[in-house]
Structure formats: C-alpha cells, structure tokens
Amino acid sequence: QVQLQQSGPGLVKPSQTLSLTCAISGDSVSSSGAAWAWIRQSPSGGLEWLGRTYFRSKWYNDYAVSVESRIIISADTSKNQFSLKLNSVTPEDTAVYFCAREVPTAGLRVYDFWGRGTPVTVSS
Amino acid sequence: EIVMTQSPATLSVSPGERAILSCRASQSLSGSLGWYQQKSGQAPRLLIYDTSTRATGVPARFSGSGSGTEFTLTISSLQSDDFAVYYCQQYNNWPLTFGPGTTVD
C-alpha cells in the first residue's frame, strides 16, 4: 500500500517561500511508471493541479502555467521523497496542499494515492 | 485551458435513492475523465477513470458514463457513507483541471 506523509509549515509570510515535503512509502519516487504531483485546494473548495515530477531515464517536470514562474518540484531519491517550493507567495496561495501519486499507467493522469493535506496560510 | 462545470451544485438524496451527478467540459475529452469523492477533512479518493472504469476497491454502485463533453456519475443506491463532495477531473489536455464539485447531502 502506498502512503504519502506530508510535512512543512502551516504559516508563511507574504513574499516568502512555501516549502513542503512528501515522503513516500510503498513505492519509489524514481519508479519508471509513476509521477508525483502537488495539488492544492482553495478555501472555497476548488482543486488546482500545480505540477508534477517523474523519472523516465532522467527527471522531468510539468507545471501549471498559473504558477510556473514561481514553482519548483524536485525529488530526493536518497530519502524517497519529493518537495514543493513556491516562492513569492501572496494570500491567494492560502490553501490546503496535497501531494499525490499519478497512476503508473501511461496517459492515465489521475491520482490514486494522496497525502492527508497540509493547510497553509499566507499571512504576516 | 479546459473548463469543467458540474451540476447540480448540491444534490439532496435520501439513503437508498439513486444519485445522478453531471460534469461538462468546454472541449471534447476523448474519454479522459475521472471522478473523485472527498469527505470533510480528507483527501480526495479516486472513484472512476477513463469515464467508466472503477478504481480498485470502489463499490459497484458507483458507475460512470458519457462521451465528448458530457459525463455522468451515478450512485445506484446511496449509502450513508456516500454523503460527500464529488469532483470530476479531465486529463485530455494540459493543464489538468477539476470541476467545482457537487455536494451530495
């Protein structure tokens, strides 16, 4: 059974960097089939896909256009985890952030395992 | 970007009744549509992918159908455990996008 354990601060000041980590058990961050994503949920309930990382002989990333100038998703194979960094945050980045595994089947970009979510508030 | 809409916003159903939830896309999805269930304080749970394929462990009372831009999630006989918010998600085009959700109460 895949499990994703999230960690990171719940309060970030405006203009600073939001940093979250997702530790994986039951799978490998560098597995050839899966991809590892960050998805956030606004206070009103809307879900927004932010980006993903995956390994196919080398590392690849895809990012949502809305955040692509501010986001980095990276993997740490030694710790079997992946991370989200979102810089220059504003109150509009306040949300619950989820990490998730993309189903390891080519073209099937849906998410079968999720972390429990980290509520992040951007406020001074 | 493909815009997803869902209707109704809220569906009031009694246990044992059938619930029909709709999802519409602004462009054809070629069947690349998934459904999730989310309960309060929890992460979304994958129910359906490829329009009509149930994910592992999902009860048979959940079924998906549709094509093109119009899709439906049907819960054949609502159980007390099914009261939740349901989201559709398209993965035919980047970026991946979700509908706003339907609350079943």
PDB file of C-alpha atoms in Angstrom:
ATOM      1  CA  GLN A   1       0.000   0.000   0.000  1.00  0.00           C
ATOM      2  CA  VAL A   2       1.403   3.383  -0.973  1.00  0.00           C
ATOM      3  CA  GLN A   3       1.461   6.010   1.753  1.00  0.00           C
ATOM      4  CA  LEU A   4       2.370   9.669   1.425  1.00  0.00           C
ATOM      5  CA  GLN A   5       3.419  11.615   4.513  1.00  0.00           C
ATOM      6  CA  GLN A   6       3.430  15.375   4.190  1.00  0.00           C
ATOM      7  CA  SER A   7       5.436  17.824   6.276  1.00  0.00           C
ATOM      8  CA  GLY A   8       6.065  21.537   6.287  1.00  0.00           C
ATOM      9  CA  PRO A   9       4.997  24.783   7.934  1.00  0.00           C
ATOM     10  CA  GLY A  10       1.396  25.866   8.026  1.00  0.00           C
ATOM     11  CA  LEU A  11       2.116  29.596   8.076  1.00  0.00           C
ATOM     12  CA  VAL A  12       4.176  31.518   5.534  1.00  0.00           C
ATOM     13  CA  LYS A  13       4.697  35.254   5.294  1.00  0.00           C
ATOM     14  CA  PRO A  14       3.858  37.127   2.103  1.00  0.00           C
ATOM     15  CA  SER A  15       6.713  37.281  -0.413  1.00  0.00           C
ATOM     16  CA  GLN A  16       8.442  34.302   1.215  1.00  0.00           C
ATOM     17  CA  THR A  17       8.783  30.733   0.002  1.00  0.00           C
ATOM     18  CA  LEU A  18       6.334  27.960   0.781  1.00  0.00           C
ATOM     19  CA  SER A  19       8.180  24.641   1.215  1.00  0.00           C
ATOM     20  CA  LEU A  20       6.507  21.257   1.656  1.00  0.00           C
ATOM     21  CA  THR A  21       7.808  17.709   1.534  1.00  0.00           C
ATOM     22  CA  CYS A  22       6.074  14.430   0.770  1.00  0.00           C
ATOM     23  CA  ALA A  23       7.716  11.225   1.973  1.00  0.00           C
ATOM     24  CA  ILE A  24       6.776   8.078   0.060  1.00  0.00           C
ATOM     25  CA  SER A  25       6.409   4.558   1.409  1.00  0.00           C
ATOM     26  CA  GLY A  26       5.326   1.547  -0.589  1.00  0.00           C
ATOM     27  CA  ASP A  27       6.671   2.913  -3.894  1.00  0.00           C
ATOM     28  CA  SER A  28       9.734   4.671  -5.231  1.00  0.00           C
ATOM     29  CA  VAL A  29       9.948   8.307  -6.260  1.00  0.00           C
ATOM     30  CA  SER A  30      12.065   7.171  -9.205  1.00  0.00           C
ATOM     31  CA  SER A  31       9.777   4.343 -10.326  1.00  0.00           C
ATOM     32  CA  SER A  32       9.531   4.282 -14.093  1.00  0.00           C
ATOM     33  CA  GLY A  33       5.747   4.378 -14.255  1.00  0.00           C
ATOM     34  CA  ALA A  34       4.501   6.805 -11.626  1.00  0.00           C
ATOM     35  CA  ALA A  35       4.569  10.570 -11.405  1.00  0.00           C
ATOM     36  CA  TRP A  36       4.397  12.642  -8.229  1.00  0.00           C
ATOM     37  CA  ALA A  37       2.260  15.721  -8.045  1.00  0.00           C
ATOM     38  CA  TRP A  38       1.185  18.629  -5.898  1.00  0.00           C
ATOM     39  CA  ILE A  39      -2.449  19.707  -5.926  1.00  0.00           C
ATOM     40  CA  ARG A  40      -3.977  22.432  -3.803  1.00  0.00           C
ATOM     41  CA  GLN A  41      -7.490  23.173  -2.618  1.00  0.00           C
ATOM     42  CA  SER A  42      -8.602  26.723  -2.049  1.00  0.00           C
ATOM     43  CA  PRO A  43     -10.699  27.742   0.958  1.00  0.00           C
ATOM     44  CA  SER A  44     -13.744  27.761  -1.337  1.00  0.00           C
ATOM     45  CA  GLY A  45     -13.080  24.126  -2.241  1.00  0.00           C
ATOM     46  CA  GLY A  46     -11.668  24.351  -5.756  1.00  0.00           C
ATOM     47  CA  LEU A  47      -8.910  21.918  -6.697  1.00  0.00           C
ATOM     48  CA  GLU A  48      -5.904  23.177  -8.682  1.00  0.00           C
ATOM     49  CA  TRP A  49      -3.178  20.939 -10.104  1.00  0.00           C
ATOM     50  CA  LEU A  50       0.183  22.654  -9.585  1.00  0.00           C
ATOM     51  CA  GLY A  51       2.728  20.346 -11.115  1.00  0.00           C
ATOM     52  CA  ARG A  52       4.490  17.001 -11.110  1.00  0.00           C
ATOM     53  CA  THR A  53       7.863  15.321 -11.295  1.00  0.00           C
ATOM     54  CA  TYR A  54       8.709  11.948 -12.761  1.00  0.00           C
ATOM     55  CA  PHE A  55      11.672   9.823 -13.791  1.00  0.00           C
ATOM     56  CA  ARG A  56      11.985   8.306 -17.247  1.00  0.00           C
ATOM     57  CA  SER A  57      15.733   7.711 -17.624  1.00  0.00           C
ATOM     58  CA  LYS A  58      16.050  11.322 -16.443  1.00  0.00           C
ATOM     59  CA  TRP A  59      13.940  13.685 -14.363  1.00  0.00           C
ATOM     60  CA  TYR A  60      11.107  15.662 -15.910  1.00  0.00           C
ATOM     61  CA  ASN A  61       8.768  18.318 -14.527  1.00  0.00           C
ATOM     62  CA  ASP A  62       5.459  19.749 -15.678  1.00  0.00           C
ATOM     63  CA  TYR A  63       3.988  22.867 -14.093  1.00  0.00           C
ATOM     64  CA  ALA A  64       0.709  24.732 -14.266  1.00  0.00           C
ATOM     65  CA  VAL A  65       1.033  27.954 -16.217  1.00  0.00           C
ATOM     66  CA  SER A  66      -0.526  29.861 -13.324  1.00  0.00           C
ATOM     67  CA  VAL A  67       2.480  29.142 -11.077  1.00  0.00           C
ATOM     68  CA  GLU A  68       5.264  28.105 -13.438  1.00  0.00           C
ATOM     69  CA  SER A  69       7.379  31.188 -12.799  1.00  0.00           C
ATOM     70  CA  ARG A  70       7.321  30.554  -9.026  1.00  0.00           C
ATOM     71  CA  ILE A  71       7.336  26.787  -8.553  1.00  0.00           C
ATOM     72  CA  ILE A  72       9.930  24.070  -8.250  1.00  0.00           C
ATOM     73  CA  ILE A  73       9.083  20.413  -7.638  1.00  0.00           C
ATOM     74  CA  SER A  74      12.053  18.183  -7.010  1.00  0.00           C
ATOM     75  CA  ALA A  75      12.787  14.643  -5.895  1.00  0.00           C
ATOM     76  CA  ASP A  76      15.249  13.298  -3.331  1.00  0.00           C
ATOM     77  CA  THR A  77      15.923   9.663  -4.145  1.00  0.00           C
ATOM     78  CA  SER A  78      18.059   9.119  -1.033  1.00  0.00           C
ATOM     79  CA  LYS A  79      15.057   9.914   1.167  1.00  0.00           C
ATOM     80  CA  ASN A  80      12.406   8.643  -1.278  1.00  0.00           C
ATOM     81  CA  GLN A  81      10.505  11.897  -1.165  1.00  0.00           C
ATOM     82  CA  PHE A  82       9.609  14.887  -3.278  1.00  0.00           C
ATOM     83  CA  SER A  83       9.185  18.533  -2.455  1.00  0.00           C
ATOM     84  CA  LEU A  84       7.320  21.643  -3.432  1.00  0.00           C
ATOM     85  CA  LYS A  85       8.784  25.124  -3.337  1.00  0.00           C
ATOM     86  CA  LEU A  86       6.532  28.034  -4.230  1.00  0.00           C
ATOM     87  CA  ASN A  87       8.164  31.417  -3.949  1.00  0.00           C
ATOM     88  CA  SER A  88       6.863  34.960  -3.716  1.00  0.00           C
ATOM     89  CA  VAL A  89       3.657  33.778  -2.077  1.00  0.00           C
ATOM     90  CA  THR A  90       0.632  36.009  -1.580  1.00  0.00           C
ATOM     91  CA  PRO A  91      -2.566  35.492   0.421  1.00  0.00           C
ATOM     92  CA  GLU A  92      -4.053  33.961  -2.764  1.00  0.00           C
ATOM     93  CA  ASP A  93      -1.742  30.990  -2.198  1.00  0.00           C
ATOM     94  CA  THR A  94      -3.554  30.160   1.032  1.00  0.00           C
ATOM     95  CA  ALA A  95      -4.892  26.636   0.547  1.00  0.00           C
ATOM     96  CA  VAL A  96      -4.656  23.028   1.626  1.00  0.00           C
ATOM     97  CA  TYR A  97      -1.760  21.464  -0.274  1.00  0.00           C
ATOM     98  CA  PHE A  98      -1.879  17.778  -1.191  1.00  0.00           C
ATOM     99  CA  CYS A  99       0.799  15.551  -2.603  1.00  0.00           C
ATOM    100  CA  ALA A 100      -0.419  12.685  -4.745  1.00  0.00           C
ATOM    101  CA  ARG A 101       0.714   9.778  -6.876  1.00  0.00           C
ATOM    102  CA  GLU A 102      -0.280   9.755 -10.508  1.00  0.00           C
ATOM    103  CA  VAL A 103      -1.467   6.308 -11.555  1.00  0.00           C
ATOM    104  CA  PRO A 104       1.501   4.444 -13.084  1.00  0.00           C
ATOM    105  CA  THR A 105      -0.145   3.818 -16.415  1.00  0.00           C
ATOM    106  CA  ALA A 106       0.839   5.806 -19.480  1.00  0.00           C
ATOM    107  CA  GLY A 107      -1.637   8.579 -20.231  1.00  0.00           C
ATOM    108  CA  LEU A 108      -3.705   7.968 -17.117  1.00  0.00           C
ATOM    109  CA  ARG A 109      -3.203  11.273 -15.359  1.00  0.00           C
ATOM    110  CA  VAL A 110      -5.407  10.658 -12.345  1.00  0.00           C
ATOM    111  CA  TYR A 111      -4.353  10.363  -8.726  1.00  0.00           C
ATOM    112  CA  ASP A 112      -4.821   7.170  -6.731  1.00  0.00           C
ATOM    113  CA  PHE A 113      -2.886   7.886  -3.527  1.00  0.00           C
ATOM    114  CA  TRP A 114      -2.888  11.185  -1.692  1.00  0.00           C
ATOM    115  CA  GLY A 115      -1.261  12.720   1.331  1.00  0.00           C
ATOM    116  CA  ARG A 116      -3.511  13.944   4.114  1.00  0.00           C
ATOM    117  CA  GLY A 117      -3.052  17.579   3.116  1.00  0.00           C
ATOM    118  CA  THR A 118      -1.240  20.487   4.731  1.00  0.00           C
ATOM    119  CA  PRO A 119      -3.240  23.657   5.406  1.00  0.00           C
ATOM    120  CA  VAL A 120      -1.037  26.607   4.534  1.00  0.00           C
ATOM    121  CA  THR A 121      -1.926  30.187   5.390  1.00  0.00           C
ATOM    122  CA  VAL A 122      -0.077  33.097   3.848  1.00  0.00           C
ATOM    123  CA  SER A 123      -0.215  35.963   6.309  1.00  0.00           C
ATOM    124  CA  SER A 124       2.061  38.387   8.039  1.00  0.00           C
TER     125      SER A 124
ATOM    126  CA  GLU B   1      -7.439  25.505 -20.619  1.00  0.00           C
ATOM    127  CA  ILE B   2     -10.425  23.158 -20.484  1.00  0.00           C
ATOM    128  CA  VAL B   3     -13.091  24.487 -18.136  1.00  0.00           C
ATOM    129  CA  MET B   4     -15.083  21.908 -16.197  1.00  0.00           C
ATOM    130  CA  THR B   5     -18.560  22.557 -14.818  1.00  0.00           C
ATOM    131  CA  GLN B   6     -20.667  20.339 -12.570  1.00  0.00           C
ATOM    132  CA  SER B   7     -24.348  20.241 -11.816  1.00  0.00           C
ATOM    133  CA  PRO B   8     -26.135  20.464  -9.597  1.00  0.00           C
ATOM    134  CA  ALA B   9     -24.004  22.239  -7.024  1.00  0.00           C
ATOM    135  CA  THR B  10     -25.878  20.397  -4.287  1.00  0.00           C
ATOM    136  CA  LEU B  11     -27.915  17.214  -4.589  1.00  0.00           C
ATOM    137  CA  SER B  12     -30.244  16.226  -1.785  1.00  0.00           C
ATOM    138  CA  VAL B  13     -30.830  12.490  -1.806  1.00  0.00           C
ATOM    139  CA  SER B  14     -32.123  10.002   0.724  1.00  0.00           C
ATOM    140  CA  PRO B  15     -30.343   6.729   1.509  1.00  0.00           C
ATOM    141  CA  GLY B  16     -31.367   4.032  -0.941  1.00  0.00           C
ATOM    142  CA  GLU B  17     -32.156   6.517  -3.709  1.00  0.00           C
ATOM    143  CA  ARG B  18     -30.252   6.957  -6.949  1.00  0.00           C
ATOM    144  CA  ALA B  19     -27.968   9.958  -7.355  1.00  0.00           C
ATOM    145  CA  ILE B  20     -27.009  11.286 -10.765  1.00  0.00           C
ATOM    146  CA  LEU B  21     -24.209  13.844 -10.984  1.00  0.00           C
ATOM    147  CA  SER B  22     -23.265  15.690 -14.170  1.00  0.00           C
ATOM    148  CA  CYS B  23     -19.973  17.026 -15.435  1.00  0.00           C
ATOM    149  CA  ARG B  24     -19.471  19.074 -18.582  1.00  0.00           C
ATOM    150  CA  ALA B  25     -16.230  20.051 -20.330  1.00  0.00           C
ATOM    151  CA  SER B  26     -15.614  23.057 -22.561  1.00  0.00           C
ATOM    152  CA  GLN B  27     -13.932  20.776 -25.118  1.00  0.00           C
ATOM    153  CA  SER B  28     -14.133  17.127 -26.035  1.00  0.00           C
ATOM    154  CA  LEU B  29     -12.193  14.908 -23.624  1.00  0.00           C
ATOM    155  CA  SER B  30     -11.898  11.711 -25.671  1.00  0.00           C
ATOM    156  CA  GLY B  31     -12.962   9.805 -22.585  1.00  0.00           C
ATOM    157  CA  SER B  32     -10.180  11.155 -20.366  1.00  0.00           C
ATOM    158  CA  LEU B  33     -12.368  11.904 -17.381  1.00  0.00           C
ATOM    159  CA  GLY B  34     -12.097  10.875 -13.760  1.00  0.00           C
ATOM    160  CA  TRP B  35     -14.261  11.219 -10.657  1.00  0.00           C
ATOM    161  CA  TYR B  36     -13.228  11.674  -7.037  1.00  0.00           C
ATOM    162  CA  GLN B  37     -15.068  11.567  -3.732  1.00  0.00           C
ATOM    163  CA  GLN B  38     -13.992  13.856  -0.908  1.00  0.00           C
ATOM    164  CA  LYS B  39     -15.240  13.758   2.643  1.00  0.00           C
ATOM    165  CA  SER B  40     -14.772  16.622   5.046  1.00  0.00           C
ATOM    166  CA  GLY B  41     -11.188  16.903   6.281  1.00  0.00           C
ATOM    167  CA  GLN B  42      -9.922  14.167   3.966  1.00  0.00           C
ATOM    168  CA  ALA B  43      -8.067  13.969   0.686  1.00  0.00           C
ATOM    169  CA  PRO B  44      -9.977  13.163  -2.493  1.00  0.00           C
ATOM    170  CA  ARG B  45     -10.431   9.474  -3.282  1.00  0.00           C
ATOM    171  CA  LEU B  46     -10.267   8.249  -6.865  1.00  0.00           C
ATOM    172  CA  LEU B  47     -13.518   6.539  -7.882  1.00  0.00           C
ATOM    173  CA  ILE B  48     -13.586   6.385 -11.672  1.00  0.00           C
ATOM    174  CA  TYR B  49     -11.107   6.904 -14.525  1.00  0.00           C
ATOM    175  CA  ASP B  50     -11.372   6.697 -18.301  1.00  0.00           C
ATOM    176  CA  THR B  51     -15.034   7.765 -17.934  1.00  0.00           C
ATOM    177  CA  SER B  52     -16.319   4.438 -16.660  1.00  0.00           C
ATOM    178  CA  THR B  53     -13.582   2.280 -15.096  1.00  0.00           C
ATOM    179  CA  ARG B  54     -13.902   1.870 -11.341  1.00  0.00           C
ATOM    180  CA  ALA B  55     -10.716   2.276  -9.345  1.00  0.00           C
ATOM    181  CA  THR B  56      -9.529  -0.530  -7.090  1.00  0.00           C
ATOM    182  CA  GLY B  57     -11.900  -1.207  -4.222  1.00  0.00           C
ATOM    183  CA  VAL B  58     -14.701   1.091  -5.425  1.00  0.00           C
ATOM    184  CA  PRO B  59     -18.146  -0.456  -4.910  1.00  0.00           C
ATOM    185  CA  ALA B  60     -20.197  -1.424  -7.950  1.00  0.00           C
ATOM    186  CA  ARG B  61     -22.947   1.046  -7.009  1.00  0.00           C
ATOM    187  CA  PHE B  62     -20.691   3.757  -8.488  1.00  0.00           C
ATOM    188  CA  SER B  63     -20.756   3.934 -12.258  1.00  0.00           C
ATOM    189  CA  GLY B  64     -19.573   6.438 -14.816  1.00  0.00           C
ATOM    190  CA  SER B  65     -20.717   7.145 -18.332  1.00  0.00           C
ATOM    191  CA  GLY B  66     -20.582   9.745 -21.052  1.00  0.00           C
ATOM    192  CA  SER B  67     -18.583  10.891 -24.023  1.00  0.00           C
ATOM    193  CA  GLY B  68     -17.395  14.008 -25.760  1.00  0.00           C
ATOM    194  CA  THR B  69     -18.125  16.833 -23.352  1.00  0.00           C
ATOM    195  CA  GLU B  70     -20.916  15.342 -21.217  1.00  0.00           C
ATOM    196  CA  PHE B  71     -20.318  12.879 -18.398  1.00  0.00           C
ATOM    197  CA  THR B  72     -22.307  11.355 -15.561  1.00  0.00           C
ATOM    198  CA  LEU B  73     -21.534   9.690 -12.259  1.00  0.00           C
ATOM    199  CA  THR B  74     -24.358   7.526 -10.962  1.00  0.00           C
ATOM    200  CA  ILE B  75     -24.650   6.149  -7.456  1.00  0.00           C
ATOM    201  CA  SER B  76     -27.282   3.462  -7.826  1.00  0.00           C
ATOM    202  CA  SER B  77     -28.428   3.194  -4.210  1.00  0.00           C
ATOM    203  CA  LEU B  78     -26.989   5.825  -1.932  1.00  0.00           C
ATOM    204  CA  GLN B  79     -25.434   4.603   1.285  1.00  0.00           C
ATOM    205  CA  SER B  80     -24.815   6.749   4.358  1.00  0.00           C
ATOM    206  CA  ASP B  81     -21.085   6.585   3.607  1.00  0.00           C
ATOM    207  CA  ASP B  82     -21.631   8.264   0.216  1.00  0.00           C
ATOM    208  CA  PHE B  83     -22.558  11.708   1.521  1.00  0.00           C
ATOM    209  CA  ALA B  84     -19.597  13.764   0.318  1.00  0.00           C
ATOM    210  CA  VAL B  85     -18.398  16.169  -2.361  1.00  0.00           C
ATOM    211  CA  TYR B  86     -17.732  14.707  -5.811  1.00  0.00           C
ATOM    212  CA  TYR B  87     -15.296  16.229  -8.303  1.00  0.00           C
ATOM    213  CA  CYS B  88     -14.668  15.448 -11.936  1.00  0.00           C
ATOM    214  CA  GLN B  89     -11.216  15.901 -13.472  1.00  0.00           C
ATOM    215  CA  GLN B  90     -10.150  15.976 -17.118  1.00  0.00           C
ATOM    216  CA  TYR B  91      -6.782  14.748 -18.293  1.00  0.00           C
ATOM    217  CA  ASN B  92      -7.131  15.054 -22.026  1.00  0.00           C
ATOM    218  CA  ASN B  93      -5.273  18.365 -22.179  1.00  0.00           C
ATOM    219  CA  TRP B  94      -2.773  20.300 -20.092  1.00  0.00           C
ATOM    220  CA  PRO B  95      -3.279  21.735 -17.587  1.00  0.00           C
ATOM    221  CA  LEU B  96      -5.253  19.092 -15.747  1.00  0.00           C
ATOM    222  CA  THR B  97      -8.428  20.718 -14.467  1.00  0.00           C
ATOM    223  CA  PHE B  98     -11.140  19.876 -11.972  1.00  0.00           C
ATOM    224  CA  GLY B  99     -14.791  20.726 -11.776  1.00  0.00           C
ATOM    225  CA  PRO B 100     -16.102  22.806  -8.855  1.00  0.00           C
ATOM    226  CA  GLY B 101     -17.761  19.830  -7.208  1.00  0.00           C
ATOM    227  CA  THR B 102     -21.225  18.527  -6.368  1.00  0.00           C
ATOM    228  CA  THR B 103     -22.177  18.103  -2.728  1.00  0.00           C
ATOM    229  CA  VAL B 104     -24.396  15.100  -2.049  1.00  0.00           C
ATOM    230  CA  ASP B 105     -26.296  15.649   1.171  1.00  0.00           C
TER     231      ASP B 105
END
